[in-house]
CSV table of C-alpha atoms in Angstrom, one decimal:
chain,number,residue,atom,x,y,z
A,1,MET,CA,-76.1,50.2,-4.7
A,2,ALA,CA,-75.4,47.1,-2.9
A,3,ALA,CA,-75.9,47.6,0.6
A,4,SER,CA,-72.0,47.0,1.4
A,5,LYS,CA,-71.2,49.8,-1.3
A,6,ARG,CA,-74.0,52.3,0.0
A,7,ILE,CA,-73.3,55.6,0.4
A,8,LEU,CA,-74.5,56.3,3.5
A,9,SER,CA,-74.3,60.4,3.1
A,10,ILE,CA,-76.8,60.4,0.3
A,11,ASP,CA,-79.7,58.6,2.1
A,12,VAL,CA,-78.7,60.4,5.2
A,13,MET,CA,-78.9,63.9,3.5
A,14,ARG,CA,-82.3,63.2,2.0
A,15,GLY,CA,-83.5,62.1,5.5
A,16,ILE,CA,-82.3,65.6,6.8
A,17,THR,CA,-83.9,67.3,4.3
A,18,LEU,CA,-87.3,65.5,4.9
A,19,PHE,CA,-87.2,66.2,8.4
A,20,LEU,CA,-86.8,69.5,7.8
A,21,MET,CA,-89.4,69.7,4.8
A,22,LEU,CA,-91.9,68.6,7.5
A,23,PHE,CA,-90.5,70.5,10.4
A,24,VAL,CA,-91.0,74.3,8.5
A,25,ASN,CA,-94.0,72.8,7.0
A,26,ASP,CA,-95.7,72.4,10.1
A,27,LEU,CA,-94.2,75.6,11.6
A,28,TYR,CA,-97.4,78.0,10.6
A,29,VAL,CA,-97.1,80.4,13.5
A,30,ASP,CA,-97.4,84.0,13.8
A,31,GLY,CA,-93.8,85.1,15.8
A,32,VAL,CA,-91.8,82.7,15.1
A,33,PRO,CA,-87.9,84.0,13.9
A,34,GLU,CA,-88.3,85.0,9.9
A,35,TRP,CA,-85.0,83.3,9.4
A,36,LEU,CA,-86.8,79.4,9.8
A,37,THR,CA,-89.7,80.7,7.4
A,38,HIS,CA,-90.7,81.0,3.8
A,39,ARG,CA,-89.6,84.6,2.9
A,40,PRO,CA,-92.4,86.7,0.4
A,41,ALA,CA,-91.9,86.7,-3.1
A,42,ASP,CA,-91.0,90.2,-3.3
A,43,PHE,CA,-88.4,89.9,-0.6
A,44,ASP,CA,-84.4,89.8,-1.3
A,45,GLY,CA,-83.3,87.0,0.9
A,46,MET,CA,-84.3,83.4,2.1
A,47,GLY,CA,-84.9,81.5,5.2
A,48,LEU,CA,-83.8,78.1,6.2
A,49,ALA,CA,-87.2,76.9,4.9
A,50,ASP,CA,-86.6,78.5,1.3
A,51,TRP,CA,-83.4,76.0,0.9
A,52,VAL,CA,-85.1,72.8,2.0
A,53,PHE,CA,-86.8,71.6,-0.8
A,54,PRO,CA,-84.4,72.5,-2.8
A,55,GLY,CA,-81.6,70.3,-0.6
A,56,PHE,CA,-84.1,67.7,-1.1
A,57,LEU,CA,-84.3,68.4,-4.9
A,58,PHE,CA,-80.3,68.3,-5.1
A,59,MET,CA,-80.5,65.1,-3.4
A,60,VAL,CA,-83.2,63.7,-6.3
A,61,GLY,CA,-80.7,64.4,-8.5
A,62,MET,CA,-77.7,62.6,-6.7
A,63,ALA,CA,-79.2,59.4,-6.7
A,64,VAL,CA,-80.2,59.0,-10.2
A,65,PRO,CA,-76.8,57.4,-11.6
A,66,PHE,CA,-77.0,54.7,-9.0
A,67,ALA,CA,-80.3,54.2,-9.6
A,68,VAL,CA,-80.1,53.7,-13.5
A,69,GLN,CA,-76.5,51.8,-13.1
A,70,ASN,CA,-78.4,49.5,-10.7
A,71,ARG,CA,-81.1,48.9,-12.9
A,72,LEU,CA,-78.7,48.2,-15.8
A,73,LYS,CA,-76.7,45.5,-14.1
A,74,LYS,CA,-80.0,43.8,-12.9
A,75,GLY,CA,-80.5,43.2,-16.6
A,76,ASP,CA,-82.7,46.2,-17.5
A,77,SER,CA,-82.7,47.3,-21.3
A,78,ILE,CA,-82.5,50.8,-21.9
A,79,GLY,CA,-86.7,50.9,-23.3
A,80,ARG,CA,-87.5,49.1,-20.0
A,81,ILE,CA,-85.5,51.8,-18.3
A,82,LEU,CA,-87.2,54.2,-19.9
A,83,VAL,CA,-90.7,53.2,-19.1
A,84,HIS,CA,-89.9,53.0,-15.8
A,85,VAL,CA,-88.9,57.0,-15.5
A,86,PHE,CA,-92.0,58.2,-17.5
A,87,THR,CA,-94.3,56.1,-15.2
A,88,ARG,CA,-92.8,57.4,-12.1
A,89,THR,CA,-92.7,60.6,-13.3
A,90,PHE,CA,-96.7,60.4,-13.9
A,91,SER,CA,-97.1,58.8,-10.8
A,92,LEU,CA,-95.5,61.8,-9.0
A,93,LEU,CA,-97.3,64.5,-11.1
A,94,LEU,CA,-100.5,62.9,-10.4
A,95,ILE,CA,-99.8,62.8,-6.5
A,96,GLY,CA,-98.6,66.2,-6.6
A,97,VAL,CA,-101.6,67.5,-8.6
A,98,LEU,CA,-103.7,65.8,-5.9
A,99,MET,CA,-102.4,67.5,-3.4
A,100,LEU,CA,-102.3,70.8,-4.7
A,101,ASN,CA,-105.7,70.0,-5.6
A,102,SER,CA,-107.2,68.7,-2.0
A,103,GLY,CA,-107.2,72.5,-0.6
A,104,ARG,CA,-109.4,73.8,-3.3
A,105,LEU,CA,-112.3,71.6,-3.0
A,106,ASN,CA,-115.9,73.2,-2.8
A,107,PRO,CA,-117.3,70.6,-0.5
A,108,ASP,CA,-121.4,72.0,-1.4
A,109,LEU,CA,-120.4,71.0,-4.9
A,110,THR,CA,-118.9,67.8,-4.4
A,111,GLY,CA,-121.0,66.6,-1.7
A,112,MET,CA,-118.4,65.6,0.5
A,113,HIS,CA,-115.9,67.2,3.2
A,114,LYS,CA,-113.2,68.2,2.0
A,115,TYR,CA,-111.0,66.8,4.7
A,116,LEU,CA,-112.7,63.4,4.3
A,117,TRP,CA,-112.3,63.7,0.2
A,118,ALA,CA,-108.4,64.5,1.0
A,119,ILE,CA,-108.4,61.0,3.4
A,120,LEU,CA,-110.0,59.0,1.2
A,121,MET,CA,-107.5,60.2,-1.7
A,122,TYR,CA,-104.3,59.9,0.5
A,123,VAL,CA,-105.5,55.9,1.5
A,124,CYS,CA,-105.8,55.5,-2.2
A,125,VAL,CA,-102.6,56.4,-3.2
A,126,PHE,CA,-101.0,54.6,-0.4
A,127,ILE,CA,-102.9,51.4,-1.5
A,128,ILE,CA,-102.0,51.9,-5.1
A,129,TRP,CA,-98.5,52.7,-4.9
A,130,ASN,CA,-97.7,50.5,-2.0
A,131,ARG,CA,-94.5,48.4,-2.1
A,132,TYR,CA,-96.0,44.6,-1.5
A,133,PRO,CA,-94.0,41.7,-0.6
A,134,GLU,CA,-92.3,39.3,-3.8
A,135,GLY,CA,-95.2,36.4,-4.7
A,136,ASN,CA,-98.3,38.3,-3.6
A,137,SER,CA,-99.2,39.8,-7.0
A,138,SER,CA,-102.7,38.4,-6.8
A,139,LYS,CA,-103.3,40.1,-3.4
A,140,ALA,CA,-101.8,43.2,-4.4
A,141,LEU,CA,-104.1,43.8,-7.3
A,142,ALA,CA,-107.3,42.5,-5.1
A,143,LEU,CA,-106.2,46.1,-2.9
A,144,LYS,CA,-105.0,48.1,-6.4
A,145,ILE,CA,-107.9,47.5,-8.4
A,146,PRO,CA,-111.0,48.9,-6.2
A,147,ALA,CA,-108.8,51.7,-4.4
A,148,ALA,CA,-108.0,52.9,-8.2
A,149,LEU,CA,-111.5,52.5,-8.8
A,150,CYS,CA,-112.5,55.0,-5.5
A,151,LEU,CA,-109.9,57.4,-6.6
A,152,MET,CA,-111.3,57.7,-10.3
A,153,VAL,CA,-114.7,58.2,-8.5
A,154,LEU,CA,-113.5,61.2,-6.0
A,155,LEU,CA,-111.4,62.5,-9.1
A,156,VAL,CA,-115.2,62.3,-10.9
A,157,LEU,CA,-117.0,64.1,-7.8
A,158,PHE,CA,-114.1,66.6,-7.4
A,159,ARG,CA,-115.5,70.2,-7.9
A,160,SER,CA,-114.0,73.4,-6.9
A,161,GLY,CA,-114.5,77.3,-7.8
A,162,THR,CA,-118.3,78.3,-7.1
A,163,GLU,CA,-121.7,77.2,-8.4
A,164,GLU,CA,-121.9,80.0,-10.7
A,165,GLU,CA,-118.4,78.9,-11.7
A,166,PRO,CA,-117.1,75.8,-10.7
A,167,GLY,CA,-113.8,74.2,-11.5
A,168,TRP,CA,-112.2,71.0,-11.5
A,169,LEU,CA,-108.2,69.7,-11.3
A,170,VAL,CA,-105.6,72.7,-12.1
A,171,THR,CA,-102.1,71.6,-12.6
A,172,GLY,CA,-100.9,75.3,-11.1
A,173,TRP,CA,-97.4,74.4,-10.0
A,174,TRP,CA,-97.8,70.8,-9.8
A,175,GLY,CA,-97.5,70.7,-6.2
A,176,ILE,CA,-93.9,70.0,-4.5
A,177,LEU,CA,-94.1,66.3,-5.7
A,178,GLY,CA,-95.2,67.5,-9.7
A,179,LEU,CA,-91.9,69.8,-9.2
A,180,ILE,CA,-89.8,66.7,-8.2
A,181,GLY,CA,-91.6,64.3,-10.8
A,182,TRP,CA,-90.3,67.3,-13.5
A,183,GLY,CA,-86.7,67.7,-12.4
A,184,TYR,CA,-86.3,63.6,-11.8
A,185,LEU,CA,-87.9,63.3,-15.5
A,186,VAL,CA,-85.3,65.6,-17.4
A,187,THR,CA,-82.2,64.8,-15.0
A,188,SER,CA,-83.2,61.1,-15.7
A,189,LEU,CA,-83.1,61.5,-19.0
A,190,THR,CA,-79.9,63.9,-19.0
A,191,TYR,CA,-77.9,60.6,-17.4
A,192,LEU,CA,-79.5,58.2,-19.9
A,193,PHE,CA,-78.3,60.6,-23.0
A,194,ALA,CA,-75.1,61.4,-21.2
A,195,ARG,CA,-73.9,58.4,-18.8
A,196,ASP,CA,-70.7,59.7,-17.0
A,197,ASN,CA,-69.8,62.0,-19.0
A,198,LEU,CA,-69.4,65.5,-16.9
A,199,PHE,CA,-69.1,67.4,-20.2
A,200,VAL,CA,-72.0,66.7,-21.6
A,201,THR,CA,-73.9,67.1,-18.1
A,202,THR,CA,-72.4,70.6,-17.3
A,203,MET,CA,-73.5,71.7,-20.7
A,204,THR,CA,-77.0,70.8,-20.0
A,205,TRP,CA,-76.5,72.3,-16.5
A,206,PHE,CA,-75.9,75.7,-18.2
A,207,LEU,CA,-78.7,74.9,-20.6
A,208,PHE,CA,-80.8,75.3,-17.8
A,209,LEU,CA,-78.6,78.1,-16.1
A,210,VAL,CA,-79.8,80.2,-19.4
A,211,LEU,CA,-83.2,79.5,-19.3
A,212,ASN,CA,-84.0,80.2,-16.1
A,213,ILE,CA,-82.2,83.9,-16.6
A,214,PHE,CA,-84.0,84.3,-20.1
A,215,SER,CA,-87.4,83.1,-18.5
A,216,GLN,CA,-87.1,85.6,-15.4
A,217,LEU,CA,-86.0,88.5,-17.9
A,218,GLY,CA,-89.3,87.8,-19.6
A,219,TYR,CA,-87.5,86.5,-22.8
A,220,LEU,CA,-89.4,83.3,-23.2
A,221,GLU,CA,-92.8,85.1,-23.3
A,222,PHE,CA,-93.4,83.6,-27.0
A,223,MET,CA,-93.3,80.1,-25.3
A,224,ASP,CA,-96.4,80.6,-22.9
A,225,PRO,CA,-99.0,78.6,-25.0
A,226,VAL,CA,-96.9,75.2,-23.7
A,227,LYS,CA,-95.9,76.7,-20.7
A,228,THR,CA,-98.9,74.9,-18.7
A,229,LEU,CA,-97.6,72.0,-19.2
A,230,PHE,CA,-94.1,72.3,-19.4
A,231,GLY,CA,-93.4,75.5,-17.6
A,232,ILE,CA,-91.0,74.1,-14.8
A,233,VAL,CA,-88.7,72.6,-17.7
A,234,LEU,CA,-88.7,76.1,-19.7
A,235,ASP,CA,-88.4,78.0,-16.4
A,236,GLY,CA,-85.1,76.1,-16.1
A,237,ASN,CA,-84.9,76.7,-12.6
A,238,VAL,CA,-86.1,73.2,-11.1
A,239,PRO,CA,-83.9,71.1,-13.9
A,240,LEU,CA,-81.0,73.3,-12.6
A,241,ILE,CA,-81.0,72.4,-9.2
A,242,VAL,CA,-81.8,68.9,-9.7
A,243,ILE,CA,-78.8,68.6,-12.7
A,244,SER,CA,-76.6,70.1,-9.9
A,245,GLY,CA,-77.0,67.1,-7.9
A,246,LEU,CA,-75.9,64.8,-10.8
A,247,ILE,CA,-72.9,66.6,-11.3
A,248,ILE,CA,-71.8,65.7,-7.7
A,249,SER,CA,-72.8,62.0,-8.1
A,250,LEU,CA,-71.0,61.9,-11.3
A,251,LEU,CA,-67.9,63.5,-9.5
A,252,LEU,CA,-68.6,61.1,-6.5
A,253,ARG,CA,-68.3,57.8,-8.8
A,254,LYS,CA,-65.8,59.0,-10.7
A,255,LEU,CA,-63.2,59.8,-7.7
A,256,LYS,CA,-64.7,57.0,-5.6
A,257,GLU,CA,-61.0,55.9,-5.3
A,258,SER,CA,-60.1,59.7,-4.2
A,259,PRO,CA,-62.3,60.8,-1.8
A,260,SER,CA,-60.0,63.7,-0.9
A,261,ARG,CA,-59.7,65.0,-4.2
A,262,PHE,CA,-63.9,64.8,-4.2
A,263,ILE,CA,-63.8,66.5,-1.1
A,264,LEU,CA,-61.7,69.8,-2.3
A,265,ILE,CA,-63.3,69.6,-6.0
A,266,SER,CA,-67.1,69.6,-4.3
A,267,THR,CA,-66.1,71.8,-1.8
A,268,ILE,CA,-64.6,74.3,-4.2
A,269,LEU,CA,-67.8,74.0,-6.2
A,270,GLY,CA,-69.8,74.9,-3.5
A,271,LEU,CA,-68.1,78.0,-2.6
A,272,PHE,CA,-68.1,79.3,-6.3
A,273,SER,CA,-71.7,78.5,-6.4
A,274,ILE,CA,-72.8,80.8,-3.1
A,275,LEU,CA,-70.5,83.4,-4.5
A,276,LEU,CA,-71.9,83.3,-8.0
A,277,GLY,CA,-75.6,83.7,-6.5
A,278,PHE,CA,-74.5,86.6,-4.7
A,279,VAL,CA,-73.1,87.5,-8.0
A,280,LEU,CA,-76.3,87.2,-9.8
A,281,ARG,CA,-78.0,89.2,-7.0
A,282,ASN,CA,-77.0,92.3,-8.9
A,283,TRP,CA,-79.5,91.3,-11.4
A,284,PHE,CA,-82.0,89.2,-9.7
A,285,ILE,CA,-82.9,89.3,-5.8
A,286,ILE,CA,-82.5,86.0,-4.1
A,287,SER,CA,-86.6,84.5,-4.2
A,288,LYS,CA,-87.9,81.0,-3.8
A,289,ILE,CA,-91.3,81.8,-5.1
A,290,LYS,CA,-90.0,83.7,-8.4
A,291,GLY,CA,-87.5,81.1,-8.5
A,292,THR,CA,-84.5,83.4,-9.5
A,293,PRO,CA,-81.1,81.9,-10.5
A,294,SER,CA,-79.5,83.8,-8.1
A,295,TRP,CA,-81.7,81.6,-4.9
A,296,GLY,CA,-81.4,78.3,-7.5
A,297,ILE,CA,-77.3,79.2,-7.4
A,298,LEU,CA,-77.3,79.8,-4.0
A,299,CYS,CA,-78.8,76.6,-3.0
A,300,ILE,CA,-76.9,74.8,-5.0
A,301,GLY,CA,-74.2,75.8,-2.9
A,302,ILE,CA,-75.5,75.2,0.0
A,303,SER,CA,-76.1,71.6,-0.8
A,304,ILE,CA,-73.3,70.8,-2.2
A,305,LEU,CA,-71.3,72.0,1.3
A,306,VAL,CA,-74.1,70.0,3.3
A,307,PHE,CA,-73.3,66.6,1.4
A,308,VAL,CA,-69.7,67.5,1.7
A,309,LEU,CA,-69.5,67.5,5.3
A,310,LEU,CA,-71.9,64.7,5.7
A,311,TYR,CA,-69.9,62.7,3.5
A,312,VAL,CA,-66.6,63.4,5.4
A,313,ILE,CA,-68.3,62.5,8.6
A,314,ILE,CA,-70.4,59.7,7.9
A,315,ASP,CA,-68.7,58.1,4.6
A,316,LYS,CA,-65.0,58.8,5.5
A,317,TYR,CA,-64.7,58.6,9.3
A,318,HIS,CA,-68.1,56.4,9.7
A,319,LYS,CA,-69.3,58.3,12.3
A,320,SER,CA,-72.9,57.1,11.4
A,321,LYS,CA,-75.0,55.6,14.7
A,322,TRP,CA,-76.8,59.4,14.9
A,323,THR,CA,-78.3,58.7,11.5
A,324,PHE,CA,-80.1,55.9,11.8
A,325,LEU,CA,-83.7,57.7,11.6
A,326,PHE,CA,-82.8,59.8,9.2
A,327,GLN,CA,-81.2,56.7,7.0
A,328,GLN,CA,-84.8,55.0,7.3
A,329,ALA,CA,-86.5,58.5,6.4
A,330,GLY,CA,-84.4,58.7,3.5
A,331,THR,CA,-84.6,55.3,2.2
A,332,ASN,CA,-88.7,55.8,2.4
A,333,SER,CA,-88.8,59.2,1.5
A,334,LEU,CA,-91.8,59.4,0.1
A,335,THR,CA,-93.9,58.1,2.5
A,336,THR,CA,-92.1,60.0,4.8
A,337,TYR,CA,-93.3,63.0,3.1
A,338,LEU,CA,-97.3,62.0,2.4
A,339,VAL,CA,-97.8,60.3,5.9
A,340,PRO,CA,-98.0,63.6,8.0
A,341,SER,CA,-100.7,65.0,5.6
A,342,VAL,CA,-102.8,62.3,6.1
A,343,ILE,CA,-102.2,62.9,9.9
A,344,TYR,CA,-103.1,66.4,9.3
A,345,TYR,CA,-106.4,65.4,7.5
A,346,ILE,CA,-107.6,63.0,10.3
A,347,ILE,CA,-106.8,65.3,13.0
A,348,TRP,CA,-108.6,68.5,11.5
A,349,TYR,CA,-111.6,65.8,10.0
A,350,ALA,CA,-111.7,64.6,13.5
A,351,ASN,CA,-111.5,67.7,15.4
A,352,ILE,CA,-108.7,66.5,18.0
A,353,PRO,CA,-107.2,69.7,19.4
A,354,LEU,CA,-103.4,68.0,19.3
A,355,PHE,CA,-101.7,71.1,18.1
A,356,VAL,CA,-101.8,72.7,21.4
A,357,TYR,CA,-97.9,74.0,21.0
A,358,LYS,CA,-98.8,76.2,18.1
A,359,GLN,CA,-98.8,79.4,20.4
A,360,SER,CA,-98.0,82.9,18.9
A,361,PHE,CA,-96.9,84.0,22.4
A,362,SER,CA,-94.7,81.5,22.4
A,363,PRO,CA,-91.8,81.1,19.8
A,364,LEU,CA,-89.6,78.3,21.5
A,365,LEU,CA,-92.9,76.3,22.4
A,366,ALA,CA,-94.1,76.3,18.5
A,367,ILE,CA,-90.6,75.7,17.5
A,368,THR,CA,-90.3,72.9,19.6
A,369,GLY,CA,-93.4,71.1,19.1
A,370,SER,CA,-92.9,71.3,15.7
A,371,ILE,CA,-89.3,69.2,16.1
A,372,VAL,CA,-91.1,66.7,18.0
A,373,TRP,CA,-93.9,66.2,15.3
A,374,SER,CA,-91.1,66.0,12.8
A,375,LEU,CA,-89.2,63.4,14.6
A,376,LEU,CA,-92.5,61.4,15.4
A,377,MET,CA,-93.3,61.4,11.8
A,378,LEU,CA,-90.1,59.8,10.8
A,379,VAL,CA,-90.5,57.2,13.9
A,380,LEU,CA,-94.0,56.4,12.4
A,381,THR,CA,-92.9,56.1,8.9
A,382,MET,CA,-90.2,53.5,10.2
A,383,LYS,CA,-92.8,52.1,12.1
A,384,LEU,CA,-94.9,51.7,8.8
A,385,ALA,CA,-92.1,50.2,6.8
A,386,GLY,CA,-91.8,47.2,9.4
A,387,ILE,CA,-95.4,46.2,8.6
A,388,LYS,CA,-94.8,46.3,4.6
A,389,VAL,CA,-96.3,49.9,4.4
A,390,GLN,CA,-93.5,51.6,2.0
A,391,LEU,CA,-95.0,53.7,-0.7
A,392,LYS,CA,-92.6,53.0,-4.0
A,393,LEU,CA,-92.9,54.6,-7.5
């Protein structure tokens, strides 16, 4: 959207969820309060870490109508938009699989230290998918082609498993970016088909709720042969959450002249979703790892209410001075998410004793350290954007 019409609360909430993702990912120390951490697969309940990623998925869905309409206003055809959607999806899936497999590398079989492989992989990703200034296409190609060749060499060298049973890359659960990719693809196609039709979009949402329920009940086992590739879509949970963001975004667009109605209707939907989540708990435990419908619907309800609160504060009452850092993170979301991984691997490879705050005897020190680390990563992302290091798919 044009800067003057931009809904700041969308960028801010995306930035806040990214900040919290960095925070909970860094908080891997015994002794911290359980409500901050991921709950085990069979535990019936959720902590902060179990909501954060769904909160980001929800914002992915909210951004889709604005992004598509922006391209249409610039004169892009539906065909060109589809090419962009599939290219972006492929990029997210590829980077997600690379990240997922970096921890599986066998250095003896690969002939390279696993941290060094990861560092080189991330450097290639940043060079290939960086947003270069317009008018420098030749310079961009001069950087991208060697980086792509380097990435191909890294893929050829990659080996996992053991000497007796060596392996290569696996898709597995596709990694965080892969999940985002599948959710983005389904939601973008839904919007391109239904446009601003709330009824059709809501029916699509119900379709994925039914898929999620049937998957949890074991009724979709006959589709196992294709689940290796399309399992995230067929399980229904990720698309369910992302399309929820699309629905709230459509409401926001339809009621742009009546923000009070939007706030009221969205609040009701948020509260109803939380109630529905607890109703579904009678049949499905609340579990992020299992992707249960009770967990998904609860996360949707929380996400709606959090967004409504931010919308009231930022876009209705214009209290936005405190949001600058989160805005920057939200508008550079992929860079924000990937930068800490690069820093982690550099620190681990160089064996730098930086994470002294990770002490199990002092949960407060561990929590404070992770907050400071996450804030520093947001600042670093902002500084990188200032020197034109910004990932864009």
